[in-house]
């Protein structure tokens, strides 16, 4: 595949594995996994995807700079980002003292008032990696705001944190008192 084809397949994987598995006749397990061969079979039934192979999925995963999907023992999942009704569960962790959330300048006032909300997804996404926070924010704003979250304090007060992957921390929501005022 060339880069364009890999991006197209990655977006298709996001659609199925994060958002609409049921529409493709798939049922994810509690951690978001589905047998990779079932996913290939389901996608091959879609117009334009008849020649898809497991090797194509492996190629997308192997070439992506950002780790979005993984195959473990023949099962594939999206590592984060789900909006499905069926909740994906993750191990709880003690978060680092500070976590970062890159967002658009135009959302900062609402976030300061309401806290971070998961919006269309199951969880709020945060990171301890400044470059990743900036990348996330730049999806919506060329000069994003990087919010700092007092995660350890929130955790000490009883807020559950989860870790989806290295650099990917999740919570149901983050109340405003744990979000430092934007510079
Ligand atoms: C904002 C991508 C107003 C929030 C990324 C964000 C990440 C509020 C947007 C991953 C708000 C939701 C997740 C409030 C939060 N009022 N706006 N109270 N609370 N928001 O896409 O974190 O490339 O659901 O700041 O890189 O941007 O797809 O979350 O701007 O890793 O693999 O509402 O998805 O990864 O947006 O992104 P999202 P996110 P991929």
mmCIF file with all atom_site columns, C-alpha atoms and ligand atoms in Angstrom:
data_model
loop_
_atom_site.group_PDB
_atom_site.id
_atom_site.type_symbol
_atom_site.label_atom_id
_atom_site.label_alt_id
_atom_site.label_comp_id
_atom_site.label_asym_id
_atom_site.label_entity_id
_atom_site.label_seq_id
_atom_site.pdbx_PDB_ins_code
_atom_site.Cartn_x
_atom_site.Cartn_y
_atom_site.Cartn_z
_atom_site.occupancy
_atom_site.B_iso_or_equiv
_atom_site.pdbx_formal_charge
_atom_site.auth_seq_id
_atom_site.auth_comp_id
_atom_site.auth_asym_id
_atom_site.auth_atom_id
_atom_site.pdbx_PDB_model_num
ATOM   1   C CA  . UNK A 1 1   ? 0.000   0.000   0.000  1.00 0.00 ? 1   UNK A CA  1
ATOM   2   C CA  . UNK A 1 2   ? 1.074   3.593   -0.451 1.00 0.00 ? 2   UNK A CA  1
ATOM   3   C CA  . UNK A 1 3   ? 0.689   6.250   2.229  1.00 0.00 ? 3   UNK A CA  1
ATOM   4   C CA  . UNK A 1 4   ? -2.762  7.325   1.012  1.00 0.00 ? 4   UNK A CA  1
ATOM   5   C CA  . UNK A 1 5   ? -4.057  3.768   1.113  1.00 0.00 ? 5   UNK A CA  1
ATOM   6   C CA  . UNK A 1 6   ? -2.626  3.210   4.576  1.00 0.00 ? 6   UNK A CA  1
ATOM   7   C CA  . UNK A 1 7   ? -4.305  6.386   5.853  1.00 0.00 ? 7   UNK A CA  1
ATOM   8   C CA  . UNK A 1 8   ? -7.600  5.309   4.311  1.00 0.00 ? 8   UNK A CA  1
ATOM   9   C CA  . UNK A 1 9   ? -7.335  1.920   6.017  1.00 0.00 ? 9   UNK A CA  1
ATOM   10  C CA  . UNK A 1 10  ? -6.382  3.525   9.342  1.00 0.00 ? 10  UNK A CA  1
ATOM   11  C CA  . UNK A 1 11  ? -9.478  5.721   9.201  1.00 0.00 ? 11  UNK A CA  1
ATOM   12  C CA  . UNK A 1 12  ? -11.594 2.687   8.392  1.00 0.00 ? 12  UNK A CA  1
ATOM   13  C CA  . UNK A 1 13  ? -10.115 0.883   11.405 1.00 0.00 ? 13  UNK A CA  1
ATOM   14  C CA  . UNK A 1 14  ? -10.985 3.878   13.600 1.00 0.00 ? 14  UNK A CA  1
ATOM   15  C CA  . UNK A 1 15  ? -14.545 3.833   12.314 1.00 0.00 ? 15  UNK A CA  1
ATOM   16  C CA  . UNK A 1 16  ? -15.007 0.128   13.032 1.00 0.00 ? 16  UNK A CA  1
ATOM   17  C CA  . UNK A 1 17  ? -12.892 -0.414  16.139 1.00 0.00 ? 17  UNK A CA  1
ATOM   18  C CA  . UNK A 1 18  ? -13.572 2.895   17.929 1.00 0.00 ? 18  UNK A CA  1
ATOM   19  C CA  . UNK A 1 19  ? -17.033 3.878   16.837 1.00 0.00 ? 19  UNK A CA  1
ATOM   20  C CA  . UNK A 1 20  ? -19.271 1.445   14.972 1.00 0.00 ? 20  UNK A CA  1
ATOM   21  C CA  . UNK A 1 21  ? -18.236 -2.190  15.437 1.00 0.00 ? 21  UNK A CA  1
ATOM   22  C CA  . UNK A 1 22  ? -21.857 -3.322  15.690 1.00 0.00 ? 22  UNK A CA  1
ATOM   23  C CA  . UNK A 1 23  ? -22.724 -1.864  12.290 1.00 0.00 ? 23  UNK A CA  1
ATOM   24  C CA  . UNK A 1 24  ? -20.107 -4.184  10.810 1.00 0.00 ? 24  UNK A CA  1
ATOM   25  C CA  . UNK A 1 25  ? -21.476 -7.224  12.642 1.00 0.00 ? 25  UNK A CA  1
ATOM   26  C CA  . UNK A 1 26  ? -18.616 -7.233  15.151 1.00 0.00 ? 26  UNK A CA  1
ATOM   27  C CA  . UNK A 1 27  ? -18.681 -7.436  18.917 1.00 0.00 ? 27  UNK A CA  1
ATOM   28  C CA  . UNK A 1 28  ? -15.672 -6.180  20.831 1.00 0.00 ? 28  UNK A CA  1
ATOM   29  C CA  . UNK A 1 29  ? -14.608 -7.813  24.075 1.00 0.00 ? 29  UNK A CA  1
ATOM   30  C CA  . UNK A 1 30  ? -14.294 -5.872  27.349 1.00 0.00 ? 30  UNK A CA  1
ATOM   31  C CA  . UNK A 1 31  ? -10.885 -4.532  26.335 1.00 0.00 ? 31  UNK A CA  1
ATOM   32  C CA  . UNK A 1 32  ? -11.963 -3.616  22.820 1.00 0.00 ? 32  UNK A CA  1
ATOM   33  C CA  . UNK A 1 33  ? -10.484 -6.609  21.011 1.00 0.00 ? 33  UNK A CA  1
ATOM   34  C CA  . UNK A 1 34  ? -12.002 -8.553  18.130 1.00 0.00 ? 34  UNK A CA  1
ATOM   35  C CA  . UNK A 1 35  ? -10.410 -11.500 16.300 1.00 0.00 ? 35  UNK A CA  1
ATOM   36  C CA  . UNK A 1 36  ? -8.370  -9.958  13.478 1.00 0.00 ? 36  UNK A CA  1
ATOM   37  C CA  . UNK A 1 37  ? -9.602  -12.510 10.942 1.00 0.00 ? 37  UNK A CA  1
ATOM   38  C CA  . UNK A 1 38  ? -13.232 -11.607 11.789 1.00 0.00 ? 38  UNK A CA  1
ATOM   39  C CA  . UNK A 1 39  ? -12.412 -7.947  11.208 1.00 0.00 ? 39  UNK A CA  1
ATOM   40  C CA  . UNK A 1 40  ? -10.803 -8.726  7.853  1.00 0.00 ? 40  UNK A CA  1
ATOM   41  C CA  . UNK A 1 41  ? -13.846 -10.786 6.837  1.00 0.00 ? 41  UNK A CA  1
ATOM   42  C CA  . UNK A 1 42  ? -16.228 -7.993  7.898  1.00 0.00 ? 42  UNK A CA  1
ATOM   43  C CA  . UNK A 1 43  ? -14.262 -5.346  5.988  1.00 0.00 ? 43  UNK A CA  1
ATOM   44  C CA  . UNK A 1 44  ? -13.992 -7.503  2.868  1.00 0.00 ? 44  UNK A CA  1
ATOM   45  C CA  . UNK A 1 45  ? -17.780 -7.451  2.675  1.00 0.00 ? 45  UNK A CA  1
ATOM   46  C CA  . UNK A 1 46  ? -17.638 -3.650  2.273  1.00 0.00 ? 46  UNK A CA  1
ATOM   47  C CA  . UNK A 1 47  ? -17.527 -2.105  -1.164 1.00 0.00 ? 47  UNK A CA  1
ATOM   48  C CA  . UNK A 1 48  ? -13.939 -1.311  -2.124 1.00 0.00 ? 48  UNK A CA  1
ATOM   49  C CA  . UNK A 1 49  ? -12.324 -3.568  0.482  1.00 0.00 ? 49  UNK A CA  1
ATOM   50  C CA  . UNK A 1 50  ? -12.722 -7.017  -1.100 1.00 0.00 ? 50  UNK A CA  1
ATOM   51  C CA  . UNK A 1 51  ? -9.001  -7.691  -1.386 1.00 0.00 ? 51  UNK A CA  1
ATOM   52  C CA  . UNK A 1 52  ? -8.012  -6.589  2.129  1.00 0.00 ? 52  UNK A CA  1
ATOM   53  C CA  . UNK A 1 53  ? -5.659  -8.950  3.984  1.00 0.00 ? 53  UNK A CA  1
ATOM   54  C CA  . UNK A 1 54  ? -4.401  -9.386  7.516  1.00 0.00 ? 54  UNK A CA  1
ATOM   55  C CA  . UNK A 1 55  ? -0.993  -8.317  6.198  1.00 0.00 ? 55  UNK A CA  1
ATOM   56  C CA  . UNK A 1 56  ? -2.510  -4.933  5.256  1.00 0.00 ? 56  UNK A CA  1
ATOM   57  C CA  . UNK A 1 57  ? -3.630  -4.408  8.868  1.00 0.00 ? 57  UNK A CA  1
ATOM   58  C CA  . UNK A 1 58  ? -0.185  -5.404  10.096 1.00 0.00 ? 58  UNK A CA  1
ATOM   59  C CA  . UNK A 1 59  ? 1.395   -2.959  7.648  1.00 0.00 ? 59  UNK A CA  1
ATOM   60  C CA  . UNK A 1 60  ? -0.723  -0.049  8.905  1.00 0.00 ? 60  UNK A CA  1
ATOM   61  C CA  . UNK A 1 61  ? 0.163   -0.866  12.509 1.00 0.00 ? 61  UNK A CA  1
ATOM   62  C CA  . UNK A 1 62  ? 3.859   -1.298  11.747 1.00 0.00 ? 62  UNK A CA  1
ATOM   63  C CA  . UNK A 1 63  ? 4.205   1.948   9.799  1.00 0.00 ? 63  UNK A CA  1
ATOM   64  C CA  . UNK A 1 64  ? 2.150   4.356   11.926 1.00 0.00 ? 64  UNK A CA  1
ATOM   65  C CA  . UNK A 1 65  ? 4.140   6.820   13.959 1.00 0.00 ? 65  UNK A CA  1
ATOM   66  C CA  . UNK A 1 66  ? 1.308   7.034   16.460 1.00 0.00 ? 66  UNK A CA  1
ATOM   67  C CA  . UNK A 1 67  ? 0.320   3.715   18.036 1.00 0.00 ? 67  UNK A CA  1
ATOM   68  C CA  . UNK A 1 68  ? -3.429  3.577   17.422 1.00 0.00 ? 68  UNK A CA  1
ATOM   69  C CA  . UNK A 1 69  ? -4.110  -0.148  16.960 1.00 0.00 ? 69  UNK A CA  1
ATOM   70  C CA  . UNK A 1 70  ? -2.483  -3.336  18.174 1.00 0.00 ? 70  UNK A CA  1
ATOM   71  C CA  . UNK A 1 71  ? -2.704  -7.037  17.402 1.00 0.00 ? 71  UNK A CA  1
ATOM   72  C CA  . UNK A 1 72  ? -2.231  -9.375  20.363 1.00 0.00 ? 72  UNK A CA  1
ATOM   73  C CA  . UNK A 1 73  ? -2.519  -13.158 19.943 1.00 0.00 ? 73  UNK A CA  1
ATOM   74  C CA  . UNK A 1 74  ? -4.547  -12.767 16.750 1.00 0.00 ? 74  UNK A CA  1
ATOM   75  C CA  . UNK A 1 75  ? -6.929  -10.178 18.208 1.00 0.00 ? 75  UNK A CA  1
ATOM   76  C CA  . UNK A 1 76  ? -6.945  -6.537  17.103 1.00 0.00 ? 76  UNK A CA  1
ATOM   77  C CA  . UNK A 1 77  ? -8.129  -3.418  18.919 1.00 0.00 ? 77  UNK A CA  1
ATOM   78  C CA  . UNK A 1 78  ? -8.037  0.345   18.872 1.00 0.00 ? 78  UNK A CA  1
ATOM   79  C CA  . UNK A 1 79  ? -5.874  1.288   21.850 1.00 0.00 ? 79  UNK A CA  1
ATOM   80  C CA  . UNK A 1 80  ? -7.934  4.415   22.753 1.00 0.00 ? 80  UNK A CA  1
ATOM   81  C CA  . UNK A 1 81  ? -10.504 6.836   21.385 1.00 0.00 ? 81  UNK A CA  1
ATOM   82  C CA  . UNK A 1 82  ? -13.687 4.740   21.615 1.00 0.00 ? 82  UNK A CA  1
ATOM   83  C CA  . UNK A 1 83  ? -17.163 6.204   21.351 1.00 0.00 ? 83  UNK A CA  1
ATOM   84  C CA  . UNK A 1 84  ? -19.080 2.912   21.302 1.00 0.00 ? 84  UNK A CA  1
ATOM   85  C CA  . UNK A 1 85  ? -21.834 2.368   23.875 1.00 0.00 ? 85  UNK A CA  1
ATOM   86  C CA  . UNK A 1 86  ? -20.077 -0.747  25.159 1.00 0.00 ? 86  UNK A CA  1
ATOM   87  C CA  . UNK A 1 87  ? -17.387 0.569   27.441 1.00 0.00 ? 87  UNK A CA  1
ATOM   88  C CA  . UNK A 1 88  ? -13.794 -0.460  26.982 1.00 0.00 ? 88  UNK A CA  1
ATOM   89  C CA  . UNK A 1 89  ? -12.030 -1.084  30.283 1.00 0.00 ? 89  UNK A CA  1
ATOM   90  C CA  . UNK A 1 90  ? -8.432  -0.338  31.191 1.00 0.00 ? 90  UNK A CA  1
ATOM   91  C CA  . UNK A 1 91  ? -6.239  -0.941  34.218 1.00 0.00 ? 91  UNK A CA  1
ATOM   92  C CA  . UNK A 1 92  ? -6.356  1.829   36.809 1.00 0.00 ? 92  UNK A CA  1
ATOM   93  C CA  . UNK A 1 93  ? -3.083  3.588   37.486 1.00 0.00 ? 93  UNK A CA  1
ATOM   94  C CA  . UNK A 1 94  ? -1.545  6.122   39.796 1.00 0.00 ? 94  UNK A CA  1
ATOM   95  C CA  . UNK A 1 95  ? -1.010  8.980   37.318 1.00 0.00 ? 95  UNK A CA  1
ATOM   96  C CA  . UNK A 1 96  ? 2.045   11.239  37.158 1.00 0.00 ? 96  UNK A CA  1
ATOM   97  C CA  . UNK A 1 97  ? 1.792   14.477  39.140 1.00 0.00 ? 97  UNK A CA  1
ATOM   98  C CA  . UNK A 1 98  ? 0.956   16.468  36.020 1.00 0.00 ? 98  UNK A CA  1
ATOM   99  C CA  . UNK A 1 99  ? -0.752  15.426  32.812 1.00 0.00 ? 99  UNK A CA  1
ATOM   100 C CA  . UNK A 1 100 ? -1.236  17.472  29.655 1.00 0.00 ? 100 UNK A CA  1
ATOM   101 C CA  . UNK A 1 101 ? -4.229  17.989  27.383 1.00 0.00 ? 101 UNK A CA  1
ATOM   102 C CA  . UNK A 1 102 ? -3.788  19.795  24.077 1.00 0.00 ? 102 UNK A CA  1
ATOM   103 C CA  . UNK A 1 103 ? -6.878  21.634  22.933 1.00 0.00 ? 103 UNK A CA  1
ATOM   104 C CA  . UNK A 1 104 ? -8.093  24.549  20.832 1.00 0.00 ? 104 UNK A CA  1
ATOM   105 C CA  . UNK A 1 105 ? -7.900  28.071  22.302 1.00 0.00 ? 105 UNK A CA  1
ATOM   106 C CA  . UNK A 1 106 ? -11.633 28.477  21.692 1.00 0.00 ? 106 UNK A CA  1
ATOM   107 C CA  . UNK A 1 107 ? -12.461 25.615  24.115 1.00 0.00 ? 107 UNK A CA  1
ATOM   108 C CA  . UNK A 1 108 ? -10.358 26.857  27.029 1.00 0.00 ? 108 UNK A CA  1
ATOM   109 C CA  . UNK A 1 109 ? -13.013 29.023  28.717 1.00 0.00 ? 109 UNK A CA  1
ATOM   110 C CA  . UNK A 1 110 ? -15.609 26.242  28.640 1.00 0.00 ? 110 UNK A CA  1
ATOM   111 C CA  . UNK A 1 111 ? -13.073 23.741  29.976 1.00 0.00 ? 111 UNK A CA  1
ATOM   112 C CA  . UNK A 1 112 ? -12.116 26.120  32.808 1.00 0.00 ? 112 UNK A CA  1
ATOM   113 C CA  . UNK A 1 113 ? -15.793 26.361  33.751 1.00 0.00 ? 113 UNK A CA  1
ATOM   114 C CA  . UNK A 1 114 ? -16.944 22.760  33.230 1.00 0.00 ? 114 UNK A CA  1
ATOM   115 C CA  . UNK A 1 115 ? -13.741 20.765  33.471 1.00 0.00 ? 115 UNK A CA  1
ATOM   116 C CA  . UNK A 1 116 ? -12.671 18.293  30.803 1.00 0.00 ? 116 UNK A CA  1
ATOM   117 C CA  . UNK A 1 117 ? -15.555 16.237  29.492 1.00 0.00 ? 117 UNK A CA  1
ATOM   118 C CA  . UNK A 1 118 ? -15.295 13.182  27.262 1.00 0.00 ? 118 UNK A CA  1
ATOM   119 C CA  . UNK A 1 119 ? -17.584 14.805  24.656 1.00 0.00 ? 119 UNK A CA  1
ATOM   120 C CA  . UNK A 1 120 ? -18.262 12.089  22.051 1.00 0.00 ? 120 UNK A CA  1
ATOM   121 C CA  . UNK A 1 121 ? -15.812 9.554   23.456 1.00 0.00 ? 121 UNK A CA  1
ATOM   122 C CA  . UNK A 1 122 ? -15.897 7.256   26.477 1.00 0.00 ? 122 UNK A CA  1
ATOM   123 C CA  . UNK A 1 123 ? -12.994 8.984   28.214 1.00 0.00 ? 123 UNK A CA  1
ATOM   124 C CA  . UNK A 1 124 ? -11.044 12.230  28.378 1.00 0.00 ? 124 UNK A CA  1
ATOM   125 C CA  . UNK A 1 125 ? -7.587  11.726  26.828 1.00 0.00 ? 125 UNK A CA  1
ATOM   126 C CA  . UNK A 1 126 ? -4.442  13.110  28.479 1.00 0.00 ? 126 UNK A CA  1
ATOM   127 C CA  . UNK A 1 127 ? -0.725  12.548  28.064 1.00 0.00 ? 127 UNK A CA  1
ATOM   128 C CA  . UNK A 1 128 ? 2.611   13.043  29.798 1.00 0.00 ? 128 UNK A CA  1
ATOM   129 C CA  . UNK A 1 129 ? 4.252   13.720  26.414 1.00 0.00 ? 129 UNK A CA  1
ATOM   130 C CA  . UNK A 1 130 ? 4.356   17.394  25.405 1.00 0.00 ? 130 UNK A CA  1
ATOM   131 C CA  . UNK A 1 131 ? 4.828   16.619  21.705 1.00 0.00 ? 131 UNK A CA  1
ATOM   132 C CA  . UNK A 1 132 ? 1.781   14.354  21.717 1.00 0.00 ? 132 UNK A CA  1
ATOM   133 C CA  . UNK A 1 133 ? -0.326  16.967  23.520 1.00 0.00 ? 133 UNK A CA  1
ATOM   134 C CA  . UNK A 1 134 ? 0.686   19.560  20.929 1.00 0.00 ? 134 UNK A CA  1
ATOM   135 C CA  . UNK A 1 135 ? -0.112  17.177  18.070 1.00 0.00 ? 135 UNK A CA  1
ATOM   136 C CA  . UNK A 1 136 ? -3.551  16.488  19.534 1.00 0.00 ? 136 UNK A CA  1
ATOM   137 C CA  . UNK A 1 137 ? -4.261  20.189  19.961 1.00 0.00 ? 137 UNK A CA  1
ATOM   138 C CA  . UNK A 1 138 ? -3.099  21.062  16.445 1.00 0.00 ? 138 UNK A CA  1
ATOM   139 C CA  . UNK A 1 139 ? -5.921  18.925  15.009 1.00 0.00 ? 139 UNK A CA  1
ATOM   140 C CA  . UNK A 1 140 ? -8.208  21.793  15.973 1.00 0.00 ? 140 UNK A CA  1
ATOM   141 C CA  . UNK A 1 141 ? -6.029  24.886  16.309 1.00 0.00 ? 141 UNK A CA  1
ATOM   142 C CA  . UNK A 1 142 ? -2.697  25.860  14.690 1.00 0.00 ? 142 UNK A CA  1
ATOM   143 C CA  . UNK A 1 143 ? -1.615  27.362  18.028 1.00 0.00 ? 143 UNK A CA  1
ATOM   144 C CA  . UNK A 1 144 ? -3.207  25.027  20.552 1.00 0.00 ? 144 UNK A CA  1
ATOM   145 C CA  . UNK A 1 145 ? -3.344  25.546  24.288 1.00 0.00 ? 145 UNK A CA  1
ATOM   146 C CA  . UNK A 1 146 ? -1.667  22.856  26.366 1.00 0.00 ? 146 UNK A CA  1
ATOM   147 C CA  . UNK A 1 147 ? -3.587  22.536  29.617 1.00 0.00 ? 147 UNK A CA  1
ATOM   148 C CA  . UNK A 1 148 ? -1.859  21.174  32.708 1.00 0.00 ? 148 UNK A CA  1
ATOM   149 C CA  . UNK A 1 149 ? -3.852  18.827  34.897 1.00 0.00 ? 149 UNK A CA  1
ATOM   150 C CA  . UNK A 1 150 ? -2.987  18.158  38.526 1.00 0.00 ? 150 UNK A CA  1
ATOM   151 C CA  . UNK A 1 151 ? -3.538  14.470  38.075 1.00 0.00 ? 151 UNK A CA  1
ATOM   152 C CA  . UNK A 1 152 ? -1.954  13.145  41.262 1.00 0.00 ? 152 UNK A CA  1
ATOM   153 C CA  . UNK A 1 153 ? -4.070  15.541  43.333 1.00 0.00 ? 153 UNK A CA  1
ATOM   154 C CA  . UNK A 1 154 ? -7.226  14.477  41.497 1.00 0.00 ? 154 UNK A CA  1
ATOM   155 C CA  . UNK A 1 155 ? -6.275  10.834  42.018 1.00 0.00 ? 155 UNK A CA  1
ATOM   156 C CA  . UNK A 1 156 ? -5.634  11.448  45.740 1.00 0.00 ? 156 UNK A CA  1
ATOM   157 C CA  . UNK A 1 157 ? -9.165  12.901  45.911 1.00 0.00 ? 157 UNK A CA  1
ATOM   158 C CA  . UNK A 1 158 ? -10.616 9.717   44.411 1.00 0.00 ? 158 UNK A CA  1
ATOM   159 C CA  . UNK A 1 159 ? -10.684 10.331  40.645 1.00 0.00 ? 159 UNK A CA  1
ATOM   160 C CA  . UNK A 1 160 ? -9.855  7.119   38.752 1.00 0.00 ? 160 UNK A CA  1
ATOM   161 C CA  . UNK A 1 161 ? -7.162  7.279   36.069 1.00 0.00 ? 161 UNK A CA  1
ATOM   162 C CA  . UNK A 1 162 ? -6.526  4.613   33.474 1.00 0.00 ? 162 UNK A CA  1
ATOM   163 C CA  . UNK A 1 163 ? -3.623  4.012   31.135 1.00 0.00 ? 163 UNK A CA  1
ATOM   164 C CA  . UNK A 1 164 ? -4.336  2.832   27.609 1.00 0.00 ? 164 UNK A CA  1
ATOM   165 C CA  . UNK A 1 165 ? -0.733  2.885   26.441 1.00 0.00 ? 165 UNK A CA  1
ATOM   166 C CA  . UNK A 1 166 ? 2.566   4.561   27.099 1.00 0.00 ? 166 UNK A CA  1
ATOM   167 C CA  . UNK A 1 167 ? 1.716   8.274   26.991 1.00 0.00 ? 167 UNK A CA  1
ATOM   168 C CA  . UNK A 1 168 ? -2.073  7.777   26.875 1.00 0.00 ? 168 UNK A CA  1
ATOM   169 C CA  . UNK A 1 169 ? -3.922  8.420   30.155 1.00 0.00 ? 169 UNK A CA  1
ATOM   170 C CA  . UNK A 1 170 ? -7.697  8.419   30.492 1.00 0.00 ? 170 UNK A CA  1
ATOM   171 C CA  . UNK A 1 171 ? -10.327 9.548   32.975 1.00 0.00 ? 171 UNK A CA  1
ATOM   172 C CA  . UNK A 1 172 ? -14.106 9.768   32.819 1.00 0.00 ? 172 UNK A CA  1
ATOM   173 C CA  . UNK A 1 173 ? -13.926 13.520  33.307 1.00 0.00 ? 173 UNK A CA  1
ATOM   174 C CA  . UNK A 1 174 ? -11.670 16.020  35.048 1.00 0.00 ? 174 UNK A CA  1
ATOM   175 C CA  . UNK A 1 175 ? -13.313 18.594  37.346 1.00 0.00 ? 175 UNK A CA  1
ATOM   176 C CA  . UNK A 1 176 ? -12.134 22.185  36.807 1.00 0.00 ? 176 UNK A CA  1
ATOM   177 C CA  . UNK A 1 177 ? -10.325 22.562  40.129 1.00 0.00 ? 177 UNK A CA  1
ATOM   178 C CA  . UNK A 1 178 ? -7.590  20.204  38.896 1.00 0.00 ? 178 UNK A CA  1
ATOM   179 C CA  . UNK A 1 179 ? -6.933  22.145  35.693 1.00 0.00 ? 179 UNK A CA  1
ATOM   180 C CA  . UNK A 1 180 ? -4.318  24.886  35.972 1.00 0.00 ? 180 UNK A CA  1
ATOM   181 C CA  . UNK A 1 181 ? -5.282  28.234  34.450 1.00 0.00 ? 181 UNK A CA  1
ATOM   182 C CA  . UNK A 1 182 ? -4.056  28.501  30.855 1.00 0.00 ? 182 UNK A CA  1
ATOM   183 C CA  . UNK A 1 183 ? -1.136  30.967  30.375 1.00 0.00 ? 183 UNK A CA  1
HETATM 184 C C1  . LIG B 2 .   ? -12.671 19.404  24.101 1.00 0.00 ? 1   LIG B C1  1
HETATM 185 C C2  . LIG B 2 .   ? -6.736  11.639  18.634 1.00 0.00 ? 1   LIG B C2  1
HETATM 186 C C3  . LIG B 2 .   ? -15.590 22.364  25.515 1.00 0.00 ? 1   LIG B C3  1
HETATM 187 C C4  . LIG B 2 .   ? -11.335 18.723  24.182 1.00 0.00 ? 1   LIG B C4  1
HETATM 188 C C5  . LIG B 2 .   ? -5.928  12.624  19.486 1.00 0.00 ? 1   LIG B C5  1
HETATM 189 C C6  . LIG B 2 .   ? -11.145 18.280  22.729 1.00 0.00 ? 1   LIG B C6  1
HETATM 190 C C7  . LIG B 2 .   ? -5.983  12.016  20.854 1.00 0.00 ? 1   LIG B C7  1
HETATM 191 C C8  . LIG B 2 .   ? -14.235 20.510  25.681 1.00 0.00 ? 1   LIG B C8  1
HETATM 192 C C9  . LIG B 2 .   ? -12.570 18.001  22.273 1.00 0.00 ? 1   LIG B C9  1
HETATM 193 C C10 . LIG B 2 .   ? -7.341  11.358  20.898 1.00 0.00 ? 1   LIG B C10 1
HETATM 194 C C11 . LIG B 2 .   ? -14.657 20.292  27.013 1.00 0.00 ? 1   LIG B C11 1
HETATM 195 C C12 . LIG B 2 .   ? -12.878 16.520  22.208 1.00 0.00 ? 1   LIG B C12 1
HETATM 196 C C13 . LIG B 2 .   ? -8.354  12.163  21.667 1.00 0.00 ? 1   LIG B C13 1
HETATM 197 C C14 . LIG B 2 .   ? -15.587 21.201  27.567 1.00 0.00 ? 1   LIG B C14 1
HETATM 198 C C15 . LIG B 2 .   ? -13.242 18.760  26.508 1.00 0.00 ? 1   LIG B C15 1
HETATM 199 N N1  . LIG B 2 .   ? -16.029 22.204  26.786 1.00 0.00 ? 1   LIG B N1  1
HETATM 200 N N2  . LIG B 2 .   ? -14.695 21.529  24.933 1.00 0.00 ? 1   LIG B N2  1
HETATM 201 N N3  . LIG B 2 .   ? -16.027 21.091  28.833 1.00 0.00 ? 1   LIG B N3  1
HETATM 202 N N4  . LIG B 2 .   ? -14.025 19.199  27.486 1.00 0.00 ? 1   LIG B N4  1
HETATM 203 N N5  . LIG B 2 .   ? -13.360 19.537  25.404 1.00 0.00 ? 1   LIG B N5  1
HETATM 204 O O1  . LIG B 2 .   ? -11.166 14.207  19.715 1.00 0.00 ? 1   LIG B O1  1
HETATM 205 O O2  . LIG B 2 .   ? -8.398  14.701  23.388 1.00 0.00 ? 1   LIG B O2  1
HETATM 206 O O3  . LIG B 2 .   ? -5.168  10.792  15.879 1.00 0.00 ? 1   LIG B O3  1
HETATM 207 O O4  . LIG B 2 .   ? -12.772 13.591  21.576 1.00 0.00 ? 1   LIG B O4  1
HETATM 208 O O5  . LIG B 2 .   ? -10.308 19.608  24.625 1.00 0.00 ? 1   LIG B O5  1
HETATM 209 O O6  . LIG B 2 .   ? -4.632  12.827  19.012 1.00 0.00 ? 1   LIG B O6  1
HETATM 210 O O7  . LIG B 2 .   ? -8.800  15.966  21.195 1.00 0.00 ? 1   LIG B O7  1
HETATM 211 O O8  . LIG B 2 .   ? -7.498  9.969   16.298 1.00 0.00 ? 1   LIG B O8  1
HETATM 212 O O9  . LIG B 2 .   ? -10.502 14.364  22.169 1.00 0.00 ? 1   LIG B O9  1
HETATM 213 O O10 . LIG B 2 .   ? -10.580 19.299  21.956 1.00 0.00 ? 1   LIG B O10 1
HETATM 214 O O11 . LIG B 2 .   ? -4.982  11.085  21.063 1.00 0.00 ? 1   LIG B O11 1
HETATM 215 O O12 . LIG B 2 .   ? -5.510  8.575   16.922 1.00 0.00 ? 1   LIG B O12 1
HETATM 216 O O13 . LIG B 2 .   ? -13.430 18.603  23.233 1.00 0.00 ? 1   LIG B O13 1
HETATM 217 O O14 . LIG B 2 .   ? -7.756  11.236  19.513 1.00 0.00 ? 1   LIG B O14 1
HETATM 218 O O15 . LIG B 2 .   ? -5.986  10.552  18.231 1.00 0.00 ? 1   LIG B O15 1
HETATM 219 O O16 . LIG B 2 .   ? -12.137 15.977  21.142 1.00 0.00 ? 1   LIG B O16 1
HETATM 220 O O17 . LIG B 2 .   ? -8.370  13.509  21.157 1.00 0.00 ? 1   LIG B O17 1
HETATM 221 P P1  . LIG B 2 .   ? -11.701 14.463  21.086 1.00 0.00 ? 1   LIG B P1  1
HETATM 222 P P2  . LIG B 2 .   ? -8.966  14.728  22.006 1.00 0.00 ? 1   LIG B P2  1
HETATM 223 P P3  . LIG B 2 .   ? -6.051  9.933   16.748 1.00 0.00 ? 1   LIG B P3  1
#
